[in-house]
PDB file of C-alpha atoms and ligand atoms in Angstrom:
ATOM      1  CA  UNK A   1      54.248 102.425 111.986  1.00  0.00           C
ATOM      2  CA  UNK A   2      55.349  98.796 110.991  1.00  0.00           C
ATOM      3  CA  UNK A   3      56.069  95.802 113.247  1.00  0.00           C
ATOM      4  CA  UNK A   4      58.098  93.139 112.745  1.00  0.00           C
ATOM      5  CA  UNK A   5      57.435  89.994 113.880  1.00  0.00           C
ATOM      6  CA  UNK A   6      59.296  86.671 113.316  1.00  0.00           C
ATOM      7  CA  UNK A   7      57.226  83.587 113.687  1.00  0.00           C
ATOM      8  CA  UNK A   8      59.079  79.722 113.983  1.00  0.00           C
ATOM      9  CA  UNK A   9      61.341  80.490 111.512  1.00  0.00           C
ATOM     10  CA  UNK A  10      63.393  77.961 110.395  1.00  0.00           C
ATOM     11  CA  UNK A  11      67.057  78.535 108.123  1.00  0.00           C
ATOM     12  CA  UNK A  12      69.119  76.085 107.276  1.00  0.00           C
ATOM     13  CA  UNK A  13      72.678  76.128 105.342  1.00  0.00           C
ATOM     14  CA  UNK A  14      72.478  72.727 103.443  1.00  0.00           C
ATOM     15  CA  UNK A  15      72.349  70.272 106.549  1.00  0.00           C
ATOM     16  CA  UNK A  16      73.409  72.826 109.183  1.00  0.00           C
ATOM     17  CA  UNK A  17      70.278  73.840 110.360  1.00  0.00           C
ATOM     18  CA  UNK A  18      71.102  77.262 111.710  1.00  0.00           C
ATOM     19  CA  UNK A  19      67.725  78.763 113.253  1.00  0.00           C
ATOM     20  CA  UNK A  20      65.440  76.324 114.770  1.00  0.00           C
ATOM     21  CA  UNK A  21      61.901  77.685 115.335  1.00  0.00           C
ATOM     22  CA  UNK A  22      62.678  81.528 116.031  1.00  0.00           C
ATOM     23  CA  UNK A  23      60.565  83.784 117.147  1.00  0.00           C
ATOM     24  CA  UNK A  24      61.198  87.573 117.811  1.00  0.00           C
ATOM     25  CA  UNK A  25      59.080  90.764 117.629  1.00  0.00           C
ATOM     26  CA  UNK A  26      60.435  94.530 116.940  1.00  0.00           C
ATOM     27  CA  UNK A  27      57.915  97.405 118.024  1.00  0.00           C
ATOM     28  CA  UNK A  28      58.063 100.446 116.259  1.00  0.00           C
ATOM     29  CA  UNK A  29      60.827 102.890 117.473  1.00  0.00           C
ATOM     30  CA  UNK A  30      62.600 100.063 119.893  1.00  0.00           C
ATOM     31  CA  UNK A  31      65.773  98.903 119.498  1.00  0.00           C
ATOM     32  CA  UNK A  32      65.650  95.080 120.722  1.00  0.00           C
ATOM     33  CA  UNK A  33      68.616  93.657 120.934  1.00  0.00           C
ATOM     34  CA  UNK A  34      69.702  89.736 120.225  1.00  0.00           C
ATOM     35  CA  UNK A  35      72.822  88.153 122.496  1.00  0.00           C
ATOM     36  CA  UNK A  36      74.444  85.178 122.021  1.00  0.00           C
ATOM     37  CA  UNK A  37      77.983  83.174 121.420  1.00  0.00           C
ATOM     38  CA  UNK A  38      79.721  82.722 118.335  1.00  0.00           C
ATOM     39  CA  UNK A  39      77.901  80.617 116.088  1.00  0.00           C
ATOM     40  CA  UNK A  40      74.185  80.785 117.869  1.00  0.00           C
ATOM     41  CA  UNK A  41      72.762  82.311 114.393  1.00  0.00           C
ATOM     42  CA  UNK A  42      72.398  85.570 114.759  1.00  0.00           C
ATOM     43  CA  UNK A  43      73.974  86.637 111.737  1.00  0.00           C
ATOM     44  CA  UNK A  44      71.723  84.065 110.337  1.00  0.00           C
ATOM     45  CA  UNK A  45      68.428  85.891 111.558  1.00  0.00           C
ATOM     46  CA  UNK A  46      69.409  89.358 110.456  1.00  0.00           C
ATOM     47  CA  UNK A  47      70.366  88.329 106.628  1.00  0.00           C
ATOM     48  CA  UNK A  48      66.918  85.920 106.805  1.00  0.00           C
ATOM     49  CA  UNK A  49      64.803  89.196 107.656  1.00  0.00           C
ATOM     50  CA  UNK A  50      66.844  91.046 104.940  1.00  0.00           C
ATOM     51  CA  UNK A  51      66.066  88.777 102.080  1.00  0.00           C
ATOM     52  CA  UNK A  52      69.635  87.298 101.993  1.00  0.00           C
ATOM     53  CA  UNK A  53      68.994  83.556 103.191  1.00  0.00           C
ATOM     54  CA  UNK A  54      66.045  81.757 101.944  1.00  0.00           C
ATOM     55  CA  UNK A  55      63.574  80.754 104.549  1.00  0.00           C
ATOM     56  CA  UNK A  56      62.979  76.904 105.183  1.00  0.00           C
ATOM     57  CA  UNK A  57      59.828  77.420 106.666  1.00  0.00           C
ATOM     58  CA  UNK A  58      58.319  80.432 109.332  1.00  0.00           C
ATOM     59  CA  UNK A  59      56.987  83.506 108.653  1.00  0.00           C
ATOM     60  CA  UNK A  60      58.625  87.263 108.887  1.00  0.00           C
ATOM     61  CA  UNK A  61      55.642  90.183 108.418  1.00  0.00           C
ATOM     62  CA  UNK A  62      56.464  93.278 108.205  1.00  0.00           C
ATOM     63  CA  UNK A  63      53.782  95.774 109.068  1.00  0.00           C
ATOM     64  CA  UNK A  64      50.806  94.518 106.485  1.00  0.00           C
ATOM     65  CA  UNK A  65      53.572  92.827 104.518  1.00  0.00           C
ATOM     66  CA  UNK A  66      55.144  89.169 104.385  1.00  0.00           C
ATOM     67  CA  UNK A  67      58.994  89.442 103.920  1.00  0.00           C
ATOM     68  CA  UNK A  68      59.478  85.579 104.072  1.00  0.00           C
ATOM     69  CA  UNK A  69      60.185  85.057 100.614  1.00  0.00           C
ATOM     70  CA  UNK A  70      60.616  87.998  99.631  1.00  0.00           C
ATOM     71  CA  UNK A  71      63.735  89.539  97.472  1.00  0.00           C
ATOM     72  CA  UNK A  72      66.205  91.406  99.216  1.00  0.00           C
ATOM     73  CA  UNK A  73      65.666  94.876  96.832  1.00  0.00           C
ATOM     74  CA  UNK A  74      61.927  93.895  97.811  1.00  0.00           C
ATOM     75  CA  UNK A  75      62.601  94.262 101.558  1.00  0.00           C
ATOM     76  CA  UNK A  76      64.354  97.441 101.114  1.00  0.00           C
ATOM     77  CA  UNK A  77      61.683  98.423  99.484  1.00  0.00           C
ATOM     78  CA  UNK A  78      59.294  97.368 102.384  1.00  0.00           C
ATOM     79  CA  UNK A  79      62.160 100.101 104.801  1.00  0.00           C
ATOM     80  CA  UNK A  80      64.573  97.706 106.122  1.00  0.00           C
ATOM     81  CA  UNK A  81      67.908  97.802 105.755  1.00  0.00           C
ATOM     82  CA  UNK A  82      70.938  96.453 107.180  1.00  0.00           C
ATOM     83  CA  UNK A  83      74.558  97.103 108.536  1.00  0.00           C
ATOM     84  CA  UNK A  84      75.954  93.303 108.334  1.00  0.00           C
ATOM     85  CA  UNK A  85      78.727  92.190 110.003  1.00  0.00           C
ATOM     86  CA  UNK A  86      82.430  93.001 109.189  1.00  0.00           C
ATOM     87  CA  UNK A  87      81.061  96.478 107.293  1.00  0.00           C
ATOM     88  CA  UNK A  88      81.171  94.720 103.598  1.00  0.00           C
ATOM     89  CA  UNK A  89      82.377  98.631 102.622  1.00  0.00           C
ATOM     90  CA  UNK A  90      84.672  98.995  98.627  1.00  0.00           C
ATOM     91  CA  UNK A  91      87.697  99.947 100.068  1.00  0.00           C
ATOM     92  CA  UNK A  92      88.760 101.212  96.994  1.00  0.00           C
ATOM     93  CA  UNK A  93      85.751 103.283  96.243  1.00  0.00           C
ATOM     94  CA  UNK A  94      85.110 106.728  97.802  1.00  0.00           C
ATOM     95  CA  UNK A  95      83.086 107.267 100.958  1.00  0.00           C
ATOM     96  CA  UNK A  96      80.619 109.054  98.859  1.00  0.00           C
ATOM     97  CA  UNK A  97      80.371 106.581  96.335  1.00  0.00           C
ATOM     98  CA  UNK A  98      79.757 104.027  99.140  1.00  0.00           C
ATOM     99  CA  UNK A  99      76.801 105.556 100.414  1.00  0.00           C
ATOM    100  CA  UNK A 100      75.584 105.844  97.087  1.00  0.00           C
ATOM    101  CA  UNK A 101      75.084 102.851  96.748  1.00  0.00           C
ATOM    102  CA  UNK A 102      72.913 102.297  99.695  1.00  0.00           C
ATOM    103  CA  UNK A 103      69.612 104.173  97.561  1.00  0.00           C
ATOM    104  CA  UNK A 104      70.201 102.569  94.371  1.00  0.00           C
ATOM    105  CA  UNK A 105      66.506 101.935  94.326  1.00  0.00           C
ATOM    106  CA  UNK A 106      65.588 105.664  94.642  1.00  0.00           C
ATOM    107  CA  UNK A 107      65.447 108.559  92.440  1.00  0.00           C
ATOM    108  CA  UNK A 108      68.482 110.892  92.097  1.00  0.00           C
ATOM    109  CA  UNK A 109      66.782 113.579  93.717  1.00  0.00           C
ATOM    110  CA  UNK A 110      65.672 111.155  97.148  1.00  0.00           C
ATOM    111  CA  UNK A 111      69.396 109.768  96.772  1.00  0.00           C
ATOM    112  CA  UNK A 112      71.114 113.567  97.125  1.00  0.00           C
ATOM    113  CA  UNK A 113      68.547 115.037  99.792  1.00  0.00           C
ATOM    114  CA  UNK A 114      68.951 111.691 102.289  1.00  0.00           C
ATOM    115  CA  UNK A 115      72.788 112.141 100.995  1.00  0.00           C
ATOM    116  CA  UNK A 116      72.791 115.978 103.019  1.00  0.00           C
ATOM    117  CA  UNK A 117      70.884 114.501 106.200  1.00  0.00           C
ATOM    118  CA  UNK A 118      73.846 111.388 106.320  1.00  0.00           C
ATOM    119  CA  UNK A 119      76.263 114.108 106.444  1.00  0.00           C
ATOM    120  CA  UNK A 120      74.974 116.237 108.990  1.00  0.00           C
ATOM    121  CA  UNK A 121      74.520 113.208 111.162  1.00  0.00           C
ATOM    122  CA  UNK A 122      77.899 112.386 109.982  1.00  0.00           C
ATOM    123  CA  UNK A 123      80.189 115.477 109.685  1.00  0.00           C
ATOM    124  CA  UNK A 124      83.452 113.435 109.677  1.00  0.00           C
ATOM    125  CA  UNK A 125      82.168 111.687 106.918  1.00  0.00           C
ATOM    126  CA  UNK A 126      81.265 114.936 104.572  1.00  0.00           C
ATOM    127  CA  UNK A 127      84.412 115.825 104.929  1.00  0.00           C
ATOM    128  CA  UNK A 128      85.945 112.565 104.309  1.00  0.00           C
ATOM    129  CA  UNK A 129      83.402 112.412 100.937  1.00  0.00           C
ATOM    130  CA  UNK A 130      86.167 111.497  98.472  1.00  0.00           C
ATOM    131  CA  UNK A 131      88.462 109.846 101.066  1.00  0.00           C
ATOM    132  CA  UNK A 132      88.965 105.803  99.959  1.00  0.00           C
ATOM    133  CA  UNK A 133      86.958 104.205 102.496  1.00  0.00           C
ATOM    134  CA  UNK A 134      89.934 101.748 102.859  1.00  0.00           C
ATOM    135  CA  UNK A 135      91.893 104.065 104.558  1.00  0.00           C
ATOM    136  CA  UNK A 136      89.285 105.485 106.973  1.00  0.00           C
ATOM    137  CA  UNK A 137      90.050 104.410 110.694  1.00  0.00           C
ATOM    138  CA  UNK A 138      87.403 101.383 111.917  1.00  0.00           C
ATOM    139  CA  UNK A 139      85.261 104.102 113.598  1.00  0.00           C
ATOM    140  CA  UNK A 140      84.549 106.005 110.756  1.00  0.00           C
ATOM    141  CA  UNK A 141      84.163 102.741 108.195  1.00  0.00           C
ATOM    142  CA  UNK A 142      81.597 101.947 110.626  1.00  0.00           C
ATOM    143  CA  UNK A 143      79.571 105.063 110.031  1.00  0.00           C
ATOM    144  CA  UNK A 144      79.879 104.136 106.477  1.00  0.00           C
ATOM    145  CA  UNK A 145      78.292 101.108 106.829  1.00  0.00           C
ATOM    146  CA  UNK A 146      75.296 102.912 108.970  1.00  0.00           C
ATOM    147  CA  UNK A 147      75.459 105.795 106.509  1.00  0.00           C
ATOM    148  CA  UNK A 148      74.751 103.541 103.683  1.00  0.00           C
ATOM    149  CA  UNK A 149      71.944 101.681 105.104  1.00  0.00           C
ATOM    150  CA  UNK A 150      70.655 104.681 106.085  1.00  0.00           C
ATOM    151  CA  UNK A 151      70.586 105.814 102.700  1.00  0.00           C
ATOM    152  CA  UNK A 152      67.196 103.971 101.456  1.00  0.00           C
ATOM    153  CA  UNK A 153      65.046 105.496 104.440  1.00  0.00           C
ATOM    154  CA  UNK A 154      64.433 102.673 106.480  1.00  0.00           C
ATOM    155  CA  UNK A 155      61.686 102.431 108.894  1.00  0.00           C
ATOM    156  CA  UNK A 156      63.577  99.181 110.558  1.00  0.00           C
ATOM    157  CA  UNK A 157      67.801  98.888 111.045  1.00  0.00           C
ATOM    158  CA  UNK A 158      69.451  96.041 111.130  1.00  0.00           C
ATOM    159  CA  UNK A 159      72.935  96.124 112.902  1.00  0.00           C
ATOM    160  CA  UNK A 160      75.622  93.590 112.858  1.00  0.00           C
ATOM    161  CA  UNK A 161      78.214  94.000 115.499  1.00  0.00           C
ATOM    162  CA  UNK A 162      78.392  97.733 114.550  1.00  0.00           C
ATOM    163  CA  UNK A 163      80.816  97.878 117.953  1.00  0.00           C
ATOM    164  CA  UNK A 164      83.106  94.958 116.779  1.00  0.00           C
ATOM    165  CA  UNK A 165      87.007  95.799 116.916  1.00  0.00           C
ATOM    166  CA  UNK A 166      86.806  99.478 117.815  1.00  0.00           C
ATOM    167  CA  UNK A 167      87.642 101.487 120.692  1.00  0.00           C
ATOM    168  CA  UNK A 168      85.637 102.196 123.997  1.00  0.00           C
ATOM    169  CA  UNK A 169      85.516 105.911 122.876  1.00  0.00           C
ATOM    170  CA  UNK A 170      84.590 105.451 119.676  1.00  0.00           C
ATOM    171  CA  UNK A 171      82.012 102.955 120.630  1.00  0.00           C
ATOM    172  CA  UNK A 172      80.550 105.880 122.809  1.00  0.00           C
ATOM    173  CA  UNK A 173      79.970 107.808 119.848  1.00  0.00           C
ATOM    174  CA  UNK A 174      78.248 104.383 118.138  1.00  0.00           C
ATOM    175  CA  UNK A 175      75.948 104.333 120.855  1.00  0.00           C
ATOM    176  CA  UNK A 176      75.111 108.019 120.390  1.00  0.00           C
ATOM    177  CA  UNK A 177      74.404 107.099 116.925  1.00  0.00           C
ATOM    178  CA  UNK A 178      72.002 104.171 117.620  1.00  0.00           C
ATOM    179  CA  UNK A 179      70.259 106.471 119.982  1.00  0.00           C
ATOM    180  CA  UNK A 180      69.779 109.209 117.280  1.00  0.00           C
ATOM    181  CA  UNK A 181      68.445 107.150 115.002  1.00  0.00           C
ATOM    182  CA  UNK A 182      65.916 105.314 117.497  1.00  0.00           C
ATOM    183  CA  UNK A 183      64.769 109.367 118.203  1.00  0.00           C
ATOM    184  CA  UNK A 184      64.107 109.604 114.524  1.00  0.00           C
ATOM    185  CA  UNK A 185      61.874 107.035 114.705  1.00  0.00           C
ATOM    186  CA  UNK A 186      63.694 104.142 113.337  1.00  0.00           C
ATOM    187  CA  UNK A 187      63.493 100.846 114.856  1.00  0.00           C
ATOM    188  CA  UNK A 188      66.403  98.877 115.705  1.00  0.00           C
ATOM    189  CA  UNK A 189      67.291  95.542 115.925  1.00  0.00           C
ATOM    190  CA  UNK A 190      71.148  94.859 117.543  1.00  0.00           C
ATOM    191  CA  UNK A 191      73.385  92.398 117.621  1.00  0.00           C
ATOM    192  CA  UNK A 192      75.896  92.490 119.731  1.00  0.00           C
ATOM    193  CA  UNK A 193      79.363  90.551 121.591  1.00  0.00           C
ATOM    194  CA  UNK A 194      79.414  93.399 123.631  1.00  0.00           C
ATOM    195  CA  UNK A 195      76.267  92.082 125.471  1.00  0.00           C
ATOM    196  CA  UNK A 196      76.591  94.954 128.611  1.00  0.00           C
ATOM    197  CA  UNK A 197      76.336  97.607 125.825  1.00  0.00           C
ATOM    198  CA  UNK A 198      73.179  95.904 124.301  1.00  0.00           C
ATOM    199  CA  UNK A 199      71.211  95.222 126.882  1.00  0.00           C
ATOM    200  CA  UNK A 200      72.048  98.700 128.289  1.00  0.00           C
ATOM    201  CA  UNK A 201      70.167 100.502 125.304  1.00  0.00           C
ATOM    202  CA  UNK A 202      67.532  97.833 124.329  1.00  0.00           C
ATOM    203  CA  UNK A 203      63.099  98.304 124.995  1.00  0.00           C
ATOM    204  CA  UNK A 204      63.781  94.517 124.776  1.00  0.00           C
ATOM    205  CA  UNK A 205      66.317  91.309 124.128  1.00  0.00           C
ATOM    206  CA  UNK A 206      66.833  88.060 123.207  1.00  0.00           C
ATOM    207  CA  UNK A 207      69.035  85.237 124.363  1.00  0.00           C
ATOM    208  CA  UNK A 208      69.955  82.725 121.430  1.00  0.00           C
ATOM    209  CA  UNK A 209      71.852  79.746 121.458  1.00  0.00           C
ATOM    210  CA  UNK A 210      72.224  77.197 118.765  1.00  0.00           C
ATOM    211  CA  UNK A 211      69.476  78.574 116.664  1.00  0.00           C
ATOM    212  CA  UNK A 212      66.354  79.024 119.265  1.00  0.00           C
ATOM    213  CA  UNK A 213      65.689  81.808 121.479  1.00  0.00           C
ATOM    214  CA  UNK A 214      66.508  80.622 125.645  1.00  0.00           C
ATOM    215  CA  UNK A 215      65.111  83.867 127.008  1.00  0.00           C
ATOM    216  CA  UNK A 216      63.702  86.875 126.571  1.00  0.00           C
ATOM    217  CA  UNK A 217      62.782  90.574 128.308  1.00  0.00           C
ATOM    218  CA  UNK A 218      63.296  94.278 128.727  1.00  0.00           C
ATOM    219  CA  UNK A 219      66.643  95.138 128.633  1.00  0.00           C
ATOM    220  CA  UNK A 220      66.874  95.667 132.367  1.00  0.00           C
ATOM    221  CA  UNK A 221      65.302  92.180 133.218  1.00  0.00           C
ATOM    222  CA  UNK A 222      68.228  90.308 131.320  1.00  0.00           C
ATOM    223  CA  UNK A 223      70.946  92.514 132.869  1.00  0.00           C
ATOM    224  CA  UNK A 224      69.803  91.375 136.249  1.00  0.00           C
ATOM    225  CA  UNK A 225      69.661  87.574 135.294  1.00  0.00           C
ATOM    226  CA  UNK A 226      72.109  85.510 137.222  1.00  0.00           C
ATOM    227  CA  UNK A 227      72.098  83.146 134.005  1.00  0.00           C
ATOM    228  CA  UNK A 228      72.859  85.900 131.642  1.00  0.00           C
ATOM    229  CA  UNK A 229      75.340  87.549 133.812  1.00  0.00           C
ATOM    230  CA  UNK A 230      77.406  84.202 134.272  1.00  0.00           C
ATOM    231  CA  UNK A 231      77.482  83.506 130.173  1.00  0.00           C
ATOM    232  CA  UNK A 232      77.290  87.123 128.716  1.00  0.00           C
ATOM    233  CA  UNK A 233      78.882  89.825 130.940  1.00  0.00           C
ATOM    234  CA  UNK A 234      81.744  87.838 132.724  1.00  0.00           C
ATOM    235  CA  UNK A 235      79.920  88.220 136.017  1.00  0.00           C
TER     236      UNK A 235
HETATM  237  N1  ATP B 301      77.605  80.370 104.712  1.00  0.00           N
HETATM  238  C1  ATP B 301      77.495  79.393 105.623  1.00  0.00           C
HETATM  239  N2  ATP B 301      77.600  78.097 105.273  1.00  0.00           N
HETATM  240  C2  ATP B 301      77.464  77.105 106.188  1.00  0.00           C
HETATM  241  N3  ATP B 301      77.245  77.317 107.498  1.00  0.00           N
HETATM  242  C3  ATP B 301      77.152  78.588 107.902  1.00  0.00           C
HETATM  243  C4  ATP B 301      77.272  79.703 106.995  1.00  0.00           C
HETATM  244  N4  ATP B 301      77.132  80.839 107.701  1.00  0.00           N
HETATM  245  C5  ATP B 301      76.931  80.456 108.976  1.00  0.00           C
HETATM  246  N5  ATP B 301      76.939  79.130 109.099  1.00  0.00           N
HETATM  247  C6  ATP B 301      76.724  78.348 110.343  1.00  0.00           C
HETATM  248  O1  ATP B 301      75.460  78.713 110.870  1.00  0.00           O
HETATM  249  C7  ATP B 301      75.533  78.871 112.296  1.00  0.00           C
HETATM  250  C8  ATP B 301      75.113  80.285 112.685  1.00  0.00           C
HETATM  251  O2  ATP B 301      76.063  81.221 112.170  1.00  0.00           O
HETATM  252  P1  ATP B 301      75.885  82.784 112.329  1.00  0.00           P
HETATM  253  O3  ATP B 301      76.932  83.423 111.488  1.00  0.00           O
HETATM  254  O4  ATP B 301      74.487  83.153 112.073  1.00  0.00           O
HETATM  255  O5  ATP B 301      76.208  82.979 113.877  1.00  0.00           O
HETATM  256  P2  ATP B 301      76.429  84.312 114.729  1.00  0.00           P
HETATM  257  O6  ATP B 301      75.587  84.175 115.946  1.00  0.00           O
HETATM  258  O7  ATP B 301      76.244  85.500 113.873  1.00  0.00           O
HETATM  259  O8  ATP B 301      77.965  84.156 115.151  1.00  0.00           O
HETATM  260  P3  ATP B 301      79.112  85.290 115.364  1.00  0.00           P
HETATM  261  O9  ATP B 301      78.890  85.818 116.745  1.00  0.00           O
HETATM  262  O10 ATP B 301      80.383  84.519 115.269  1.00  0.00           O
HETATM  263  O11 ATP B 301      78.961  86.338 114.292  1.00  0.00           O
HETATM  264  C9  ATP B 301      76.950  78.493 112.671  1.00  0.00           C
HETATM  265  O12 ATP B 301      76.955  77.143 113.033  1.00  0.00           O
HETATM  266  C10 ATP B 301      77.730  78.721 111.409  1.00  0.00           C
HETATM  267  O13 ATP B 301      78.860  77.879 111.368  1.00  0.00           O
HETATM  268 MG1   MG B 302      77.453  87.038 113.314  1.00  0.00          MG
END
């Protein structure tokens, strides 16, 4: 079982620095979630542990391996994938072809079998498989998105406002989701406006603002934090 752990990194776009000395750890099989306003960099952190940003300086291991630096096909490889922000789905492709492209690194065979196990924890998207993904309502884009990173087996999930822009039922059946795929042994990291939501489901959180971490704890701890309730949950 891998661990990640996040150690002073520091990202920049040109002169904006955007994470400041972060650090964060991810046991296996918790979902930790990360709160904070528009703009802290939380984005930032998730596409810096996928391989999308290049690291100014820090460190990001991965079980035995070192993911600073590394290529984003490289930390697929390494089992973690990612859900970013705003679904990134081809609306004009098919909701199978989609997916598909989520285990472009693995054999056809791998591809097919993990292919069966999305769509039984997805019925409405197997039978949605040639459906444009365009014209799928938000909910079930948003599967998608899961679906496909899903797709190359990961040990770790990243998920970028998976809950953004959707309705408080279907966001019940997001949650379910996140839970299932915790049972299966996946870790999760969230982020999350909806911070109630987070917290709610998370072994532990983080607080960031302007690039560095305030505060951090179980779930549970943050919910009950005057400071947190007055700046996250409209208390
Ligand atoms: N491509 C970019 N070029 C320049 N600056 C960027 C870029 N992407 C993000 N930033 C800046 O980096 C900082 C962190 O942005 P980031 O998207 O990580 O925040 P976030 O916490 O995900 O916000 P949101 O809740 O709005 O999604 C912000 O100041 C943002 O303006
Ligand atoms: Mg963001």
């Amino acid at each position: 079982m891998s661990r990640l752990e996040v150690r002073d990194l520091h990202v920049a776009y040109g002169k904006v620095r955007a994470l400041r000395g972060v650090s964060m750890s991810v046991d296996p099989r918790h979902i930790v979630s990360i709160v904070g306003a528009n703009g802290a960099g939380k984005s930032t952190l998730l596409k810096s542990i996928m391989g999308l940003l290049p690291v100014g300086a820090g460190e990001i291991r991965f079980g035995d391996l070192r993911l600073d630096g590394a290529s984003a096909p490289d930390v697929i490889r390494a089992g973690v994938a990612i859900s970013p922000e705003g679904r990134r789905l081809f609306p004009d492709m098919d909701v199978e072809e989609n997916l598909a492209l989520g285990a472009y690194q693995r054999s056809r065979g791998e591809a097919a079998r993990t292919l069966e196990s999305v769509y039984e924890w997805f019925p409405v998207l197997a039978e949605r498989r040639r459906q444009r993904a365009g014209s799928l309502s938000g909910g079930q884009q948003q599967m998608v998105a899961i679906g496909r990173a899903l797709m190359s087996s990961p040990k770790l999930l990243l998920l970028d406002e998976p809950s953004l822009g959707l309705s408080p039922l279907i966001v019940r059946d997001i949650v379910r989701i996140i839970r299932r795929i915790q049972e299966k042994g996946i870790s999760v990291v969230l982020v999350e406006q909806n911070a109630r939501l987070a917290l709610r489901m998370s072994d532990r959180a983080y607080v960031m603002q302007t690039g560095v971490i305030t505060m951090s704890g179980t779930g549970a701890e943050l919910l009950d934090d005057v400071e947190v309730q007055r700046a996250y949950l409209g208390a």
